[in-house]
Amino acid sequence: MSQPLSSIPVSQLKGVGPSLAEKLKGFGLSSYEDLLFHLPNRYQDRTRIHPIGSLSPGMDVVIEAEVVLADVVTRRRRSLLCKVRDGSGFMTLRFFHFSGAQKSQMTPGAKLRCYGSVRPGPNGLEMVHPEYQVVAEYKAKAVEQHLTPIYPLTEGIQQPRMRSFCEQALKRLNPYSILDYLPAELLQHWGLPTLHDSLRLLHAPMPDVDQTEIQEGLHPSQRRLAFEELLAQHLSLLRLRHKTQKDQARVLMIDRERETQFMAQLGFQLTGAQARVISEIGADLSLGHPMLRLVQGDVGSGKTAVAALAMLYAISSGQQAAIMAPTEILAEQHFQQFCEWFEPLGLKVGWLAGKVKGKKREKILAELAGGEIDIMVGTHALFQPDVIFDRLALVVIDEQHRFGVDQRMALRDKGMVADEVSGVRPHQLIMTATPIPRTLAMAAYADLDVSVIDELPPGRTPVETVAISDQRRDQVIERLRQSCAEGRQAYWVCTLIEENEEMDAQAAQDATTLLQSNLPGINVALVHGKMKAKEKADVMAGFKRGDIQVLVATTVIEVGVNVPNASVMVIENPERLGLAQLHQLRGRVGRGATESFCVLLYHAPLSKFGKARLQVMRETSDGFVIAEKDLEIRGPGEVMGTRQTGLVSMRVADLLRDKDMLGDVKQAADWIIRHAPDRVDLLIRRWLGYGERYAEV
Ligand code: ADP
Ligand code: MG
């Protein structure tokens, strides 16, 4: 039997002492097995010598040629130029840094073997700083037998060393030293190569491999590993979900009389989509196991009303409900909204943020623990250890994409201790306005049930979006003046300059001053993240009442703010923001019946991606389309909402590239759970490690 490679530490590698072993460990490479899962991100082909006559710019190749002449030239930049030829043509080698010894090696007639990129030069093709060696005419060194892997590196470990480590590990690879956890039936069904073959091929591909395929990560061996990794991720999420489903939660039923009362004062009819989502929620709540449901609904689709109705289930059943919002402004707004909706029903709404301190805090905490408060609204301050509920049965998390995974997990923990005595856990409703592309939603949220509000309330007019260079700022301000004269209200958003709130606040302050001096008689006010909660609330209230016509803001208003009369949105430097964020911001307008405008006040010149994003914004207002485009333009690592899922830190898989496999992965996961349950743990551990994020929850 071979020793499993997972149990051979990297310290056993030739050329690795304790300090290097530590360094490798820090890079996630502790064992021989880890090295074998450390795959090259590209390859060089040094297996063939190319005739110069067959080269074209852009090729990375080995040539073997004879020096015709070498000379140091000083035109523009001092460099060593070496003209070489083989039987098929001439080319130039160009060196900017070189030693005297190097120059003297290049005597006419010397034979060189070079590896480098071919590019056009002033006198035909050339290679700049090729790797080269002088070869003796009749005993030329053999070329490489397989493609040369180029590995991801960490500081202090150079490519040749990493290559040697992986080679050493590869020598120990056999079907017994690393077990294939994918059952043979499954491999056969999906036409996947074995783990052993895949690893061997990827560390040392033979020259006849499809090189385009392997460079793009589409080789069957790469696909197999990506498949296994996605499968492990999926199984881990399913396991979490399974654990949750075994837990107990209160059965919640709505009181029809209360519901009627509530609907009567809501002032609008639910859209079909809202009604459908509420009935899905209602079904979950009646089951006695904790609901874990994600509601995706575009900006303005009416998620708040859905949350309120879900809460009514909890309250009707004599329980408490809580809603957590990512910003104070939003929490404050929910508080007002819920007071308006619930107080007439004789219910008590409480409010808590980090800034509520002292006597006020004590009082609210006492009311909460004493059970006087039915509905609790707040920021993440709600989930501090001293906040104790009397009978919490439902937690709503609004705009979850603004919370990291850690916070989401902390909430689950909080949920666990909500009722220590009985072990009963609260239901959870998670709401997000950042649509995750459908292709990814399944992968990102396999641990949740998903509902989609795919309909906007009636009477909305689409927002007309224009992109204007900031050189025409004066014209935009003039149009803003006219709009205000027509009774409109506007947002003027200053985007993040850098990760520095101080400077952001300053930029917003400058914009406010500029607008105030250019818009006499118009009330311009400022809101930003550094302001005191009370100041922020006052400004927001003034804007809501219509006393303030132009609200200058940093991106703090991005999520959730609802002022239906605001119909103009100016976004400065929109090129700095991602599509999801732009979509969120634009969603602040177009909420009333009046025609709305969004001005993207960009700073030229735009990058290719910047241009593409603004173009998408002008073309569509559908959040799902935007999310898909976002994914195309930026790749999944950057798409809002997926960043926090943990799926982006994958080793082999790439959600964008491999999304076509997600459906198969799901089926394979079901199959494994049914037919090879012993593999579940092994797979999760191999790919997610013992530090599996969800293991403890
Ligand atoms: P979001 O989904 O972005 O959180 P909100 O819940 O803030 O959206 O709702 C946006 C606006 O639409 C609010 O003014 C809300 O009162 C209104 N609204 C919600 N549902 C309906 C509906 N069915 N008919 C008309 N207006 C609605
Ligand atoms: Mg909202």
Short mmCIF file of C-alpha atoms and ligand atoms in Angstrom, two decimals, residues 299-300 302-304 330 333-334 398-399 431 433 559-561 588 591, ligand 2:
data_model
loop_
_atom_site.label_atom_id
_atom_site.label_comp_id
_atom_site.label_asym_id
_atom_site.label_seq_id
_atom_site.Cartn_x
_atom_site.Cartn_y
_atom_site.Cartn_z
CA VAL A 299 -35.06 47.49 -6.37
CA GLY A 300 -38.53 48.83 -5.82
CA GLY A 302 -41.82 45.86 -2.73
CA LYS A 303 -39.83 43.61 -0.44
CA THR A 304 -40.69 45.62 2.67
CA LEU A 330 -32.44 52.21 6.15
CA GLN A 333 -36.82 54.20 7.46
CA HIS A 334 -38.08 50.72 8.21
CA ASP A 398 -32.76 43.07 4.55
CA GLU A 399 -30.35 43.73 1.72
CA MET A 431 -33.96 39.69 1.29
CA ALA A 433 -32.13 43.43 -4.21
CA VAL A 559 -29.68 50.65 -0.45
CA GLY A 560 -33.30 50.84 0.30
CA VAL A 561 -34.03 54.52 0.68
CA ARG A 588 -33.82 55.30 -5.80
CA ARG A 591 -40.63 55.10 -7.71
MG MG B 2 -35.88 47.58 0.54
#
